[in-house]
JSON list of C-alpha atoms in Angstrom, two decimals:
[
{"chain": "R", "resi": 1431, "resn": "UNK", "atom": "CA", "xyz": [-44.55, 60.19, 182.02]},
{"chain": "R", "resi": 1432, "resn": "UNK", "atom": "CA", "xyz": [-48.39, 60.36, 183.02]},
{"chain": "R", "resi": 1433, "resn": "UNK", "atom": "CA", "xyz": [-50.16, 57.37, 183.46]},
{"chain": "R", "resi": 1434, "resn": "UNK", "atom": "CA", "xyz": [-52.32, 57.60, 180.15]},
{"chain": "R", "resi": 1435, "resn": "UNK", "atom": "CA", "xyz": [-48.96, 58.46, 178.05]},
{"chain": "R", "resi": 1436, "resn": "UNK", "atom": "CA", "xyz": [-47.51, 54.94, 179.76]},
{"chain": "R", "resi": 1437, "resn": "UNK", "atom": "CA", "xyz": [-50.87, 53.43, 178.86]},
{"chain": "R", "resi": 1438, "resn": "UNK", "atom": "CA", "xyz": [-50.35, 54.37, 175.24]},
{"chain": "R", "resi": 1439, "resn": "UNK", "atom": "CA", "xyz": [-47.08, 53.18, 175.00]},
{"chain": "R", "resi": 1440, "resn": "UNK", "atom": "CA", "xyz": [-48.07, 49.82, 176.50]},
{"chain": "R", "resi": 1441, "resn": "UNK", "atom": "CA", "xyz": [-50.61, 49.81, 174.16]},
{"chain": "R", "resi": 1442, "resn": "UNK", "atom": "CA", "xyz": [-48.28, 50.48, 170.84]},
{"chain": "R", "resi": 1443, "resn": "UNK", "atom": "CA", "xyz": [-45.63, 48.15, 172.09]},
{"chain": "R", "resi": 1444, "resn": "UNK", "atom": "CA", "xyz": [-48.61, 45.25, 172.38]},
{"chain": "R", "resi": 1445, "resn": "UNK", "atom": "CA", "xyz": [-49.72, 46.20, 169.11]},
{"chain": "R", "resi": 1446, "resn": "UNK", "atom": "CA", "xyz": [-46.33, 45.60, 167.46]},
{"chain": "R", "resi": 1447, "resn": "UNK", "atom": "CA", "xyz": [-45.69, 42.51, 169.29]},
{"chain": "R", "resi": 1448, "resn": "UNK", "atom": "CA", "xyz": [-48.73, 40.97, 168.01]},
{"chain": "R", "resi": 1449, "resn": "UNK", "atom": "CA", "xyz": [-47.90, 41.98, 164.68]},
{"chain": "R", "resi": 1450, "resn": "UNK", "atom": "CA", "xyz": [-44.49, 40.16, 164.87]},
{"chain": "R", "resi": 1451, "resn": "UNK", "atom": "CA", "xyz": [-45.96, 37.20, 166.05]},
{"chain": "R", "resi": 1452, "resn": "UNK", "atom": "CA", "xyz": [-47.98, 36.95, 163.49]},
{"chain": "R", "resi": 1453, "resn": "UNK", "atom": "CA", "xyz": [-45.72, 37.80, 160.60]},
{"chain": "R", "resi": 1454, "resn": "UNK", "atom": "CA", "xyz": [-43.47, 35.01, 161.65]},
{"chain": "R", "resi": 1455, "resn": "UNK", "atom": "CA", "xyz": [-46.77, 32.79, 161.92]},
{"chain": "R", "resi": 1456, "resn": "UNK", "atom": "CA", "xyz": [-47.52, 33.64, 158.53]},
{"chain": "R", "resi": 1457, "resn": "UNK", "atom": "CA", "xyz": [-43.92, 33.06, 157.02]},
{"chain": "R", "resi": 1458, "resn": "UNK", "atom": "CA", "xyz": [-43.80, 29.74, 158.61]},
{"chain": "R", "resi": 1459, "resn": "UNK", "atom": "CA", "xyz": [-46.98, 28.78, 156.58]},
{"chain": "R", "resi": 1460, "resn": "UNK", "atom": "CA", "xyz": [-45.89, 30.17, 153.93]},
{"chain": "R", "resi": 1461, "resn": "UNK", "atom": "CA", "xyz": [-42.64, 28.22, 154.05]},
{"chain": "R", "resi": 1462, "resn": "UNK", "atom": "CA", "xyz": [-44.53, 25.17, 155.03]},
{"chain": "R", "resi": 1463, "resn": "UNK", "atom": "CA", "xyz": [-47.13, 25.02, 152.15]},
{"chain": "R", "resi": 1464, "resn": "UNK", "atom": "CA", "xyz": [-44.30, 25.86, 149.85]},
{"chain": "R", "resi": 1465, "resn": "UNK", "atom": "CA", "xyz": [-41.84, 23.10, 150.98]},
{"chain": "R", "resi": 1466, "resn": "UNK", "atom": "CA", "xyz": [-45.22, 20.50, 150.83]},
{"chain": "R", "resi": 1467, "resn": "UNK", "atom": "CA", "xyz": [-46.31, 22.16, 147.41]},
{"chain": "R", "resi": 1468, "resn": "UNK", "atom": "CA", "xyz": [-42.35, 21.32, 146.09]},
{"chain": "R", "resi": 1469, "resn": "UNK", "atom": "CA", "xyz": [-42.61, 17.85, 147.26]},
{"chain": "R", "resi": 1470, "resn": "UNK", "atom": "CA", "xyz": [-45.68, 16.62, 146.36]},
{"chain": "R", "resi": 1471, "resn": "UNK", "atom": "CA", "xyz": [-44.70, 17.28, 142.76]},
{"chain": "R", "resi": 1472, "resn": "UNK", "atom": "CA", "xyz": [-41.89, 14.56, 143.40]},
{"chain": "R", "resi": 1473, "resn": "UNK", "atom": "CA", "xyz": [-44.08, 11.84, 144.14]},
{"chain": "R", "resi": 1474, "resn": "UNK", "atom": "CA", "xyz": [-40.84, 9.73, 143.05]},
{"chain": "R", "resi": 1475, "resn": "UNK", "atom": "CA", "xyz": [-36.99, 10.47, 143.55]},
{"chain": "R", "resi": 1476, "resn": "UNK", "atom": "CA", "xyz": [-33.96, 8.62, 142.57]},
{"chain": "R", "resi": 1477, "resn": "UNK", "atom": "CA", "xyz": [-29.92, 9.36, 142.53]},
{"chain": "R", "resi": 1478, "resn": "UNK", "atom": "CA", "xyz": [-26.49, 8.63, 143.68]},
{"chain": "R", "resi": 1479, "resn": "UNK", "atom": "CA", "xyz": [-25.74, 9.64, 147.30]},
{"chain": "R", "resi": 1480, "resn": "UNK", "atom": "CA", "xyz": [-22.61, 10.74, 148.74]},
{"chain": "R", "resi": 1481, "resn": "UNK", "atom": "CA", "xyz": [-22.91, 10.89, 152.72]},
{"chain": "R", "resi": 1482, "resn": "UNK", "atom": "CA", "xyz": [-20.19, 12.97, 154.97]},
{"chain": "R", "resi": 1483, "resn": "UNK", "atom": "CA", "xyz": [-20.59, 12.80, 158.79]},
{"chain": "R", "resi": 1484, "resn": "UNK", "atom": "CA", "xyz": [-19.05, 14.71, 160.61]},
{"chain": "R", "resi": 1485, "resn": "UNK", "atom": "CA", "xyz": [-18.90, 15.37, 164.77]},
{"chain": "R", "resi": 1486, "resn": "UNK", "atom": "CA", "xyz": [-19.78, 18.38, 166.80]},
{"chain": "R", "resi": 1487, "resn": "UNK", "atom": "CA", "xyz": [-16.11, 19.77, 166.24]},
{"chain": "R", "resi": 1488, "resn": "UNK", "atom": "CA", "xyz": [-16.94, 19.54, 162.66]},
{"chain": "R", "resi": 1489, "resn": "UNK", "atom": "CA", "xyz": [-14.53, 16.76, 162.09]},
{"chain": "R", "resi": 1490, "resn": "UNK", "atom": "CA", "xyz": [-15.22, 13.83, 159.13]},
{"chain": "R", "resi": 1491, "resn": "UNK", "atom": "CA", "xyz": [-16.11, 10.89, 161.21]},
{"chain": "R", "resi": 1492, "resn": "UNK", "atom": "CA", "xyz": [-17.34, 8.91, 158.74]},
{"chain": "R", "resi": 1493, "resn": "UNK", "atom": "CA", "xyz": [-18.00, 8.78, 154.32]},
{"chain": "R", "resi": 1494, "resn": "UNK", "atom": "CA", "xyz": [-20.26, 7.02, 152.82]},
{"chain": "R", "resi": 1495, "resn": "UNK", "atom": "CA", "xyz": [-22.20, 6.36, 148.98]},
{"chain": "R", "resi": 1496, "resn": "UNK", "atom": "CA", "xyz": [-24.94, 4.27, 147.75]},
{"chain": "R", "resi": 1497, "resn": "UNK", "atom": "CA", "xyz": [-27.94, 4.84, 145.69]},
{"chain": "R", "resi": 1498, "resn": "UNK", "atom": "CA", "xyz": [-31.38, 6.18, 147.25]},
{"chain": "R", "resi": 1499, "resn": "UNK", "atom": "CA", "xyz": [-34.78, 5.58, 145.87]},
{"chain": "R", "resi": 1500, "resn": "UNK", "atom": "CA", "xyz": [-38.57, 7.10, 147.49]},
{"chain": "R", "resi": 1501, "resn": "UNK", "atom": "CA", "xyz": [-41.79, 6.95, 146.40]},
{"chain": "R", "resi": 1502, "resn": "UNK", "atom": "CA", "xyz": [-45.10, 8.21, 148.07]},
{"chain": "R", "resi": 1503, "resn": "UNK", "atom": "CA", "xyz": [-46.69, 7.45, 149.74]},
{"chain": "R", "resi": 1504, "resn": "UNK", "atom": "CA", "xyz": [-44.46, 6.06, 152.73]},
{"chain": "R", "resi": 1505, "resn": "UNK", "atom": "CA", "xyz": [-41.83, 4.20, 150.80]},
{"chain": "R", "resi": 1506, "resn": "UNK", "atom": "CA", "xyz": [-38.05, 4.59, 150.81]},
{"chain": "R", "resi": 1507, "resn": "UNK", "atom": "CA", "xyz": [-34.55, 2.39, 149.96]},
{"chain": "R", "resi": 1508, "resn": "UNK", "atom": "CA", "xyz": [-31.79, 3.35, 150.85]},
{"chain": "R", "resi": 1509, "resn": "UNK", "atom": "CA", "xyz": [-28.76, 1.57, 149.50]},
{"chain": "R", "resi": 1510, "resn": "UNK", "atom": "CA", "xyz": [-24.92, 1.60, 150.67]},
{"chain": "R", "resi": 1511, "resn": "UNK", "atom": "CA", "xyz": [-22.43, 0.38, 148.53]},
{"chain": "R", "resi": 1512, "resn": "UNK", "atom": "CA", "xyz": [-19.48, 2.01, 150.26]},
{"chain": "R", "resi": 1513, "resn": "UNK", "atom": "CA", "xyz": [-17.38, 1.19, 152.74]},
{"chain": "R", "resi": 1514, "resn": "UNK", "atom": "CA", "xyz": [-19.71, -0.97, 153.61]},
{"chain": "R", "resi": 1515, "resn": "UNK", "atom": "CA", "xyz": [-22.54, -2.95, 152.50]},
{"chain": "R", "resi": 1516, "resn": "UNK", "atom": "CA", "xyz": [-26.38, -2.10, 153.90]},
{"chain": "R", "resi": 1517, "resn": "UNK", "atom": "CA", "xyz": [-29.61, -1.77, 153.13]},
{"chain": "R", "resi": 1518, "resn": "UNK", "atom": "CA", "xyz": [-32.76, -0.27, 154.59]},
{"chain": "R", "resi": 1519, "resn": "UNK", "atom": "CA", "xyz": [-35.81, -0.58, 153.28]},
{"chain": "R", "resi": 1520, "resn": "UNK", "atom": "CA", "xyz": [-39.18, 1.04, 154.32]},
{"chain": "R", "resi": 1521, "resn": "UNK", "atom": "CA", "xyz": [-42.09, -0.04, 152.68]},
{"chain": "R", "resi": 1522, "resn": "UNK", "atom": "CA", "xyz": [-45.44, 1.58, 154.48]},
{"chain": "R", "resi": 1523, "resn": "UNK", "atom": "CA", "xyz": [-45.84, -0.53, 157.56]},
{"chain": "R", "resi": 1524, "resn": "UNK", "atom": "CA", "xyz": [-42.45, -1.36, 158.67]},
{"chain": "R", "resi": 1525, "resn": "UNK", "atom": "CA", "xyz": [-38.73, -0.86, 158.51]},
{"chain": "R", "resi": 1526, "resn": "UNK", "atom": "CA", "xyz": [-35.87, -3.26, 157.57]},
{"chain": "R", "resi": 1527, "resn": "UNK", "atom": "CA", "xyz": [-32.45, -2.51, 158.50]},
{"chain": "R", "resi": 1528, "resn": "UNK", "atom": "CA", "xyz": [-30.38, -5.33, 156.51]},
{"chain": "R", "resi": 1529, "resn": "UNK", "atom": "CA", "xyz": [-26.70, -6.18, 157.52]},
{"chain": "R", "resi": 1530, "resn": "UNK", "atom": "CA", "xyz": [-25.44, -8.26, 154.50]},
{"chain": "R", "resi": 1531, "resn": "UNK", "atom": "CA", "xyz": [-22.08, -8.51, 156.01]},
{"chain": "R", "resi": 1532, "resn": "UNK", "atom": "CA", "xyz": [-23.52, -10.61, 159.96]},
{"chain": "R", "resi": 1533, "resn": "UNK", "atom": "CA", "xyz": [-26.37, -11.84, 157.62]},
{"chain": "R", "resi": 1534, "resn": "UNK", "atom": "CA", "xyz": [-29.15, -10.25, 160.01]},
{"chain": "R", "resi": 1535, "resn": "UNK", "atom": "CA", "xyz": [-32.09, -8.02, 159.03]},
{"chain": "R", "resi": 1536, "resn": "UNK", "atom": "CA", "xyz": [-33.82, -5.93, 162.06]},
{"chain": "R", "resi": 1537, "resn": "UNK", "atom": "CA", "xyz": [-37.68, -5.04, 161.52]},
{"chain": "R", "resi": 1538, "resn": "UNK", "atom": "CA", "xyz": [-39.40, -2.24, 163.39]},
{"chain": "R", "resi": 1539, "resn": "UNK", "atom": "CA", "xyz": [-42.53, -0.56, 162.98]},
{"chain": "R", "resi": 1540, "resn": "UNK", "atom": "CA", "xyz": [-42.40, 2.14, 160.61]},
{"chain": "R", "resi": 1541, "resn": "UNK", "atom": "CA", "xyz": [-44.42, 4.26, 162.66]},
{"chain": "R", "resi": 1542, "resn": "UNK", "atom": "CA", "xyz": [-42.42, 3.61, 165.69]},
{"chain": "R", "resi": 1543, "resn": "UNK", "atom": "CA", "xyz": [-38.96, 4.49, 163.28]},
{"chain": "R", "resi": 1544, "resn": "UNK", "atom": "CA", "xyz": [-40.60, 8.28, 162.25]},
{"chain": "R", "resi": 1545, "resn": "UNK", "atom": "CA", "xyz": [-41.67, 8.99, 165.20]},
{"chain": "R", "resi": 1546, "resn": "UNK", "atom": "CA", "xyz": [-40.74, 13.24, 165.35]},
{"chain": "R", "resi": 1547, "resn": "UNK", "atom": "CA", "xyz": [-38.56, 12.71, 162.33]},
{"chain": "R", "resi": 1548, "resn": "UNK", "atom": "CA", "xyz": [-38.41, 14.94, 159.63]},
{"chain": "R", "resi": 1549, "resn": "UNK", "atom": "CA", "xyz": [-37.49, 12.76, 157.31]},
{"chain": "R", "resi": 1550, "resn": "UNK", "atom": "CA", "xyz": [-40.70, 11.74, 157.04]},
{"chain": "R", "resi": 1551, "resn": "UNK", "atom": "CA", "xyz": [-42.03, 14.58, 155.15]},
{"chain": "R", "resi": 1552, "resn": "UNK", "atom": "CA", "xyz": [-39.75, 13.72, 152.32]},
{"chain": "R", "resi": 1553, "resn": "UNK", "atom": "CA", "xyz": [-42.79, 10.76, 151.56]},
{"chain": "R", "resi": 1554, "resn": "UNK", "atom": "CA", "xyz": [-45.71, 11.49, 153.44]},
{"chain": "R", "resi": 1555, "resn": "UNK", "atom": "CA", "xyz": [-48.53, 14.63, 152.53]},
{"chain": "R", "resi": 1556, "resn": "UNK", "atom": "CA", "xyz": [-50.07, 13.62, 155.92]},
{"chain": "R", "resi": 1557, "resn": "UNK", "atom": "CA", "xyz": [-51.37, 16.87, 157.77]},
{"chain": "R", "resi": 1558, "resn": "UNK", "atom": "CA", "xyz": [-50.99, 14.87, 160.60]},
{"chain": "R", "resi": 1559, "resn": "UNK", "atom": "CA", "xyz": [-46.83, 14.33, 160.39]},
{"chain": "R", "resi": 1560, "resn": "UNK", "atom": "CA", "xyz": [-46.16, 17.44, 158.52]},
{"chain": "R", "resi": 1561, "resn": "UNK", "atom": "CA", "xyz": [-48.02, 19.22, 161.90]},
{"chain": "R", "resi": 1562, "resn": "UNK", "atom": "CA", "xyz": [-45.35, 18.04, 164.18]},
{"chain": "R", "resi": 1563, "resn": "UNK", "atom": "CA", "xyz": [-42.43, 20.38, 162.49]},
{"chain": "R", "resi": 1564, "resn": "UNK", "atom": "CA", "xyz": [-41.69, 23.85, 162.60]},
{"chain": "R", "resi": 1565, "resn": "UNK", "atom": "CA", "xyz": [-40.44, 24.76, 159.01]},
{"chain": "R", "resi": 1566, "resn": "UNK", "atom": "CA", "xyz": [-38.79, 28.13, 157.73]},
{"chain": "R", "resi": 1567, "resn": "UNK", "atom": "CA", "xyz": [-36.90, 29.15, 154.43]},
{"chain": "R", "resi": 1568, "resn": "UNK", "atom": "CA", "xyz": [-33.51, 30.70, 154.54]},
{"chain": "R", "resi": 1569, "resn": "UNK", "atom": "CA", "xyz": [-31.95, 33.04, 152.43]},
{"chain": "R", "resi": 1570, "resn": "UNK", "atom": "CA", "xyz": [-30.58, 30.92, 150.66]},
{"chain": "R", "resi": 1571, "resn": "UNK", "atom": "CA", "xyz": [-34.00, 29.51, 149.60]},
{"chain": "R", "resi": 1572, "resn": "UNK", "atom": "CA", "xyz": [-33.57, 26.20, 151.88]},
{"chain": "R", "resi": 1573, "resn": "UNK", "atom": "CA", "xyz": [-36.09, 24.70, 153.55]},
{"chain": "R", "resi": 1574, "resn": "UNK", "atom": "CA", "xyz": [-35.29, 24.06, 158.30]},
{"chain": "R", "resi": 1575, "resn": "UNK", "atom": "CA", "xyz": [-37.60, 21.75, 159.62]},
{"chain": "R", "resi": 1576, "resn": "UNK", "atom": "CA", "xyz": [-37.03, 21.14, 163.19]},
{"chain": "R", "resi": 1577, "resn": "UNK", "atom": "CA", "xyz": [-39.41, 19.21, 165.45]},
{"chain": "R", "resi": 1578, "resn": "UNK", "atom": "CA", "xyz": [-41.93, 21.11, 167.52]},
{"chain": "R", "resi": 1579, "resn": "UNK", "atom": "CA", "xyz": [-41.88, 18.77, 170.57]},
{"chain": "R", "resi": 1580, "resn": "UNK", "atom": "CA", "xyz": [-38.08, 19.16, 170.08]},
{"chain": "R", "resi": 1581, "resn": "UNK", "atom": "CA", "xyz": [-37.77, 15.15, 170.94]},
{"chain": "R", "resi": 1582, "resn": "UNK", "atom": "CA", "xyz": [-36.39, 12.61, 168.78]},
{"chain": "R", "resi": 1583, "resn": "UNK", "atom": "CA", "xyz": [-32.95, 11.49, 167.18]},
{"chain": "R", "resi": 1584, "resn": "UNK", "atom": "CA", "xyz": [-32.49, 14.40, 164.27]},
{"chain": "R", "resi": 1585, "resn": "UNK", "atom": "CA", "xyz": [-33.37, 17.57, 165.78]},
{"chain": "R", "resi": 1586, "resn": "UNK", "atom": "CA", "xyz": [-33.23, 19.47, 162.52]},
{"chain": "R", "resi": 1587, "resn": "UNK", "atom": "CA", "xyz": [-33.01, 18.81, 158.44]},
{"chain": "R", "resi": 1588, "resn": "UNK", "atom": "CA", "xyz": [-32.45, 21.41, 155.85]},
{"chain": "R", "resi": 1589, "resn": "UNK", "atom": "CA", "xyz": [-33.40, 20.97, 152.58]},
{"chain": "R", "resi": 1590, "resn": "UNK", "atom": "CA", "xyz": [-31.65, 22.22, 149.43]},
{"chain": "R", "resi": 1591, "resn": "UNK", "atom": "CA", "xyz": [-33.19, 22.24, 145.93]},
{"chain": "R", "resi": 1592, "resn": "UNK", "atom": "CA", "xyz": [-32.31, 22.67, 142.28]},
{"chain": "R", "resi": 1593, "resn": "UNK", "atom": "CA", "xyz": [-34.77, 23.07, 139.66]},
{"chain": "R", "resi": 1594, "resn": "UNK", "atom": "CA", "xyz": [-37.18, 21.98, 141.94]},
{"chain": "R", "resi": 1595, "resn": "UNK", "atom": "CA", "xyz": [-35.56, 18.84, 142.76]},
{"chain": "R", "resi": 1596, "resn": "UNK", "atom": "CA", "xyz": [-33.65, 17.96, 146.13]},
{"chain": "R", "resi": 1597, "resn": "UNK", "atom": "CA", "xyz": [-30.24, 18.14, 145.54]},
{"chain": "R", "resi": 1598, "resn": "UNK", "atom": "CA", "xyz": [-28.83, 18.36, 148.62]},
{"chain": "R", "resi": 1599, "resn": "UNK", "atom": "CA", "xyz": [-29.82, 17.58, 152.59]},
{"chain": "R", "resi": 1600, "resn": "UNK", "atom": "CA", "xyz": [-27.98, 18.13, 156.00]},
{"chain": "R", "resi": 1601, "resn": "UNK", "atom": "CA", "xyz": [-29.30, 16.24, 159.05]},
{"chain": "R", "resi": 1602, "resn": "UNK", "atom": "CA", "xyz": [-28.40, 17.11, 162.53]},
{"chain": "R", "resi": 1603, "resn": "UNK", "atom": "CA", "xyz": [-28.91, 14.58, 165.16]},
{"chain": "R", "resi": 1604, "resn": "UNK", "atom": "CA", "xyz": [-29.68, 14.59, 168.97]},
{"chain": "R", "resi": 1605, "resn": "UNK", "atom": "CA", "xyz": [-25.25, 14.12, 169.53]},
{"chain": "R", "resi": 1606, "resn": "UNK", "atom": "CA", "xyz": [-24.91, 17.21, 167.33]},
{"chain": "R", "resi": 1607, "resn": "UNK", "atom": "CA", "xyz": [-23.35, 15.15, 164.90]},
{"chain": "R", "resi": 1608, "resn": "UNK", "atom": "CA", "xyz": [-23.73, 16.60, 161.58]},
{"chain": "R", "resi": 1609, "resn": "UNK", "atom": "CA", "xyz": [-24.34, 14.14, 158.44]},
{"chain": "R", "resi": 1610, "resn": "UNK", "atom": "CA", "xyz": [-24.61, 15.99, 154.62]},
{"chain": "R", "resi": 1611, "resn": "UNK", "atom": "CA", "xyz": [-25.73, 13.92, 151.89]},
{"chain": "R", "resi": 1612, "resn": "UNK", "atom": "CA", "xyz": [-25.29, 15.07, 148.25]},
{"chain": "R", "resi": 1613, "resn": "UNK", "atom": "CA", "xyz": [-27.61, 13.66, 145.38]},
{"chain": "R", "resi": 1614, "resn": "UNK", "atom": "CA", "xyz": [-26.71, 13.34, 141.92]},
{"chain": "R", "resi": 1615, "resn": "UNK", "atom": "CA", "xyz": [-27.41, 11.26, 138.63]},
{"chain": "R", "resi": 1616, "resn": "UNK", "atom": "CA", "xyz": [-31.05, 12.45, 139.64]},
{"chain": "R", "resi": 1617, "resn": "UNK", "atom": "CA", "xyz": [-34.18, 11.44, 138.66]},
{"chain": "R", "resi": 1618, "resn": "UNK", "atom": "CA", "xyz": [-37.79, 12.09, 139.12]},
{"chain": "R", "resi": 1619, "resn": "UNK", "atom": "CA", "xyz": [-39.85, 10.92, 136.15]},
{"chain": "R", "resi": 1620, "resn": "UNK", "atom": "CA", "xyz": [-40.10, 7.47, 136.62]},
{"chain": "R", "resi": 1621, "resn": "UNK", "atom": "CA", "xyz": [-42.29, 4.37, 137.54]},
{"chain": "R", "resi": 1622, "resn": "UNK", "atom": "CA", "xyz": [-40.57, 2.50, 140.62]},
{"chain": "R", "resi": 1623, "resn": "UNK", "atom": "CA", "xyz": [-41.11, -1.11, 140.85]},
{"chain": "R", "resi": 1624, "resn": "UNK", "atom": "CA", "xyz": [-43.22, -2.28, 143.84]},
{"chain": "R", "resi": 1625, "resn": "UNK", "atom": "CA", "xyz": [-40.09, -4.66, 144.54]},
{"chain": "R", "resi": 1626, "resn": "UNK", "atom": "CA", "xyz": [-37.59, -2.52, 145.06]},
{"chain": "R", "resi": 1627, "resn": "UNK", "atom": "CA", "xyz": [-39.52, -1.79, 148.71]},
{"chain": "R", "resi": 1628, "resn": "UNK", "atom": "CA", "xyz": [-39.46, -5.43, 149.23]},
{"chain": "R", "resi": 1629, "resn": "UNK", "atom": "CA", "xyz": [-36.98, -7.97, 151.15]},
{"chain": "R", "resi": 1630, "resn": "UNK", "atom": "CA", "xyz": [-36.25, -10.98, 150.46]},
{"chain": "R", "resi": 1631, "resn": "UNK", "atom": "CA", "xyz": [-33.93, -13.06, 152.50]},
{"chain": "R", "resi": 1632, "resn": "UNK", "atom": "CA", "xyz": [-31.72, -16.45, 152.44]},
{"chain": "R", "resi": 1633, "resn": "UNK", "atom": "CA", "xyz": [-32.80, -18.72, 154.96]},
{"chain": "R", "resi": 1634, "resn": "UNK", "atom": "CA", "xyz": [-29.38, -17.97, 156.55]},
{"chain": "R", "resi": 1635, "resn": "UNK", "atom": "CA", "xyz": [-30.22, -14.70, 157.97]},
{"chain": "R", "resi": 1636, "resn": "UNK", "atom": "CA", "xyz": [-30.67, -13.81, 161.14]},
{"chain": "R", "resi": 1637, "resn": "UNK", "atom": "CA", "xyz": [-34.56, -11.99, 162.05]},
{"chain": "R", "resi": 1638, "resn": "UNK", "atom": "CA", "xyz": [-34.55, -9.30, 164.45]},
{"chain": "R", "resi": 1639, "resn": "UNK", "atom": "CA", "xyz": [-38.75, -8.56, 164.81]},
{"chain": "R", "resi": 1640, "resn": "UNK", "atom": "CA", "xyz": [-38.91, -5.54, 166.95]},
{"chain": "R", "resi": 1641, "resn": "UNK", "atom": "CA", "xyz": [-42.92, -5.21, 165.61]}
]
């Protein structure tokens, strides 16, 4: 091959490279502006969860159901009823993780507890957070959103709608540990009381402040 046919090629095959690049570029915004688009018209969500965890062998390591509530901006409860009694509550500035059962509540700073976790997008139209994930669609229409620094404890969600409502959500965590929540008696349309994101406690409880 002469030297300018070898130039060519190098050429072509930069050429197509580039284009690749920035086809998946382009799907990933696409994706991402129309994952954000879908939840910003939820700007409440409620329903009846039913939570399977399972290890990296994809054995059931633990069930769960409660109830689930969010409202944006920031704000989420999240209620189990079975086996066990909890509650965790985030209400803007900070997180409480409440143990009925020991009578303790542990409070951490909310922006300490989303650190690189895509959670957060479920409740936040921050171009700030929704800049740390990666997000693409699958064929099954989907959403993966995986953290670009890679760090923190859930290394990837996917997100599964119905009728433009979240349905359904798989969470895989930094021990590969798999945990698949399913939603249903859901609702959308709805005014959420300001209370339901607060705690109050008897003065038997035991305060964690990790603030």
């Amino acid at each position: 091959m002469t030297l300018r046919a070898t130039h060519i090629l190098t050429g072509i095959t930069v050429t197509l490279l580039s284009l690749s690049f920035t086809a998946l570029a382009g799907g990933e915004d696409a994706a991402k502006t129309a994952l954000k688009q879908t939840l910003s018209n939820m700007q409440q969500f409620k329903a009846d969860f039913t939570q399977t965890v399972k290890d990296m062998d994809g054995d059931v390591i633990h069930e769960a159901s409660g109830k689930l509530i969010m409202a944006r901006p920031d704000k989420l409860r999240w209620e189990t009823l079975q086996p066990d009694e909890t509650l965790l509550i985030a209400d803007g500035r900070a997180v409480w993780n409440v143990d009925p059962f020991v009578e303790q509540v542990t409070i951490i700073d909310q922006s300490r507890a989303i650190q690189d976790n895509p959670m957060v997008l479920l409740t936040t139209g921050s171009d700030t957070q929704w800049d740390k994930f990666d997000i693409a669609r699958k064929s099954d229409g989907s959403y993966m959103i995986t953290p670009v620094n890679g760090t923190g404890q859930i290394q990837a969600l996917q997100l599964f709608f119905e009728n433009a409502r979240l349905s359904r959500l798989i969470m895989q965590d930094a021990q590969a540990q798999h945990s698949e929540l399913d939603f249903d008696n859901i609702q959308t349309d709805f005014s959420p009381a300001l209370n339901q994101f607060e705690v109050t406690l008897p003065d038997s409880y035991t305060i964690d402040d990790q603030r």
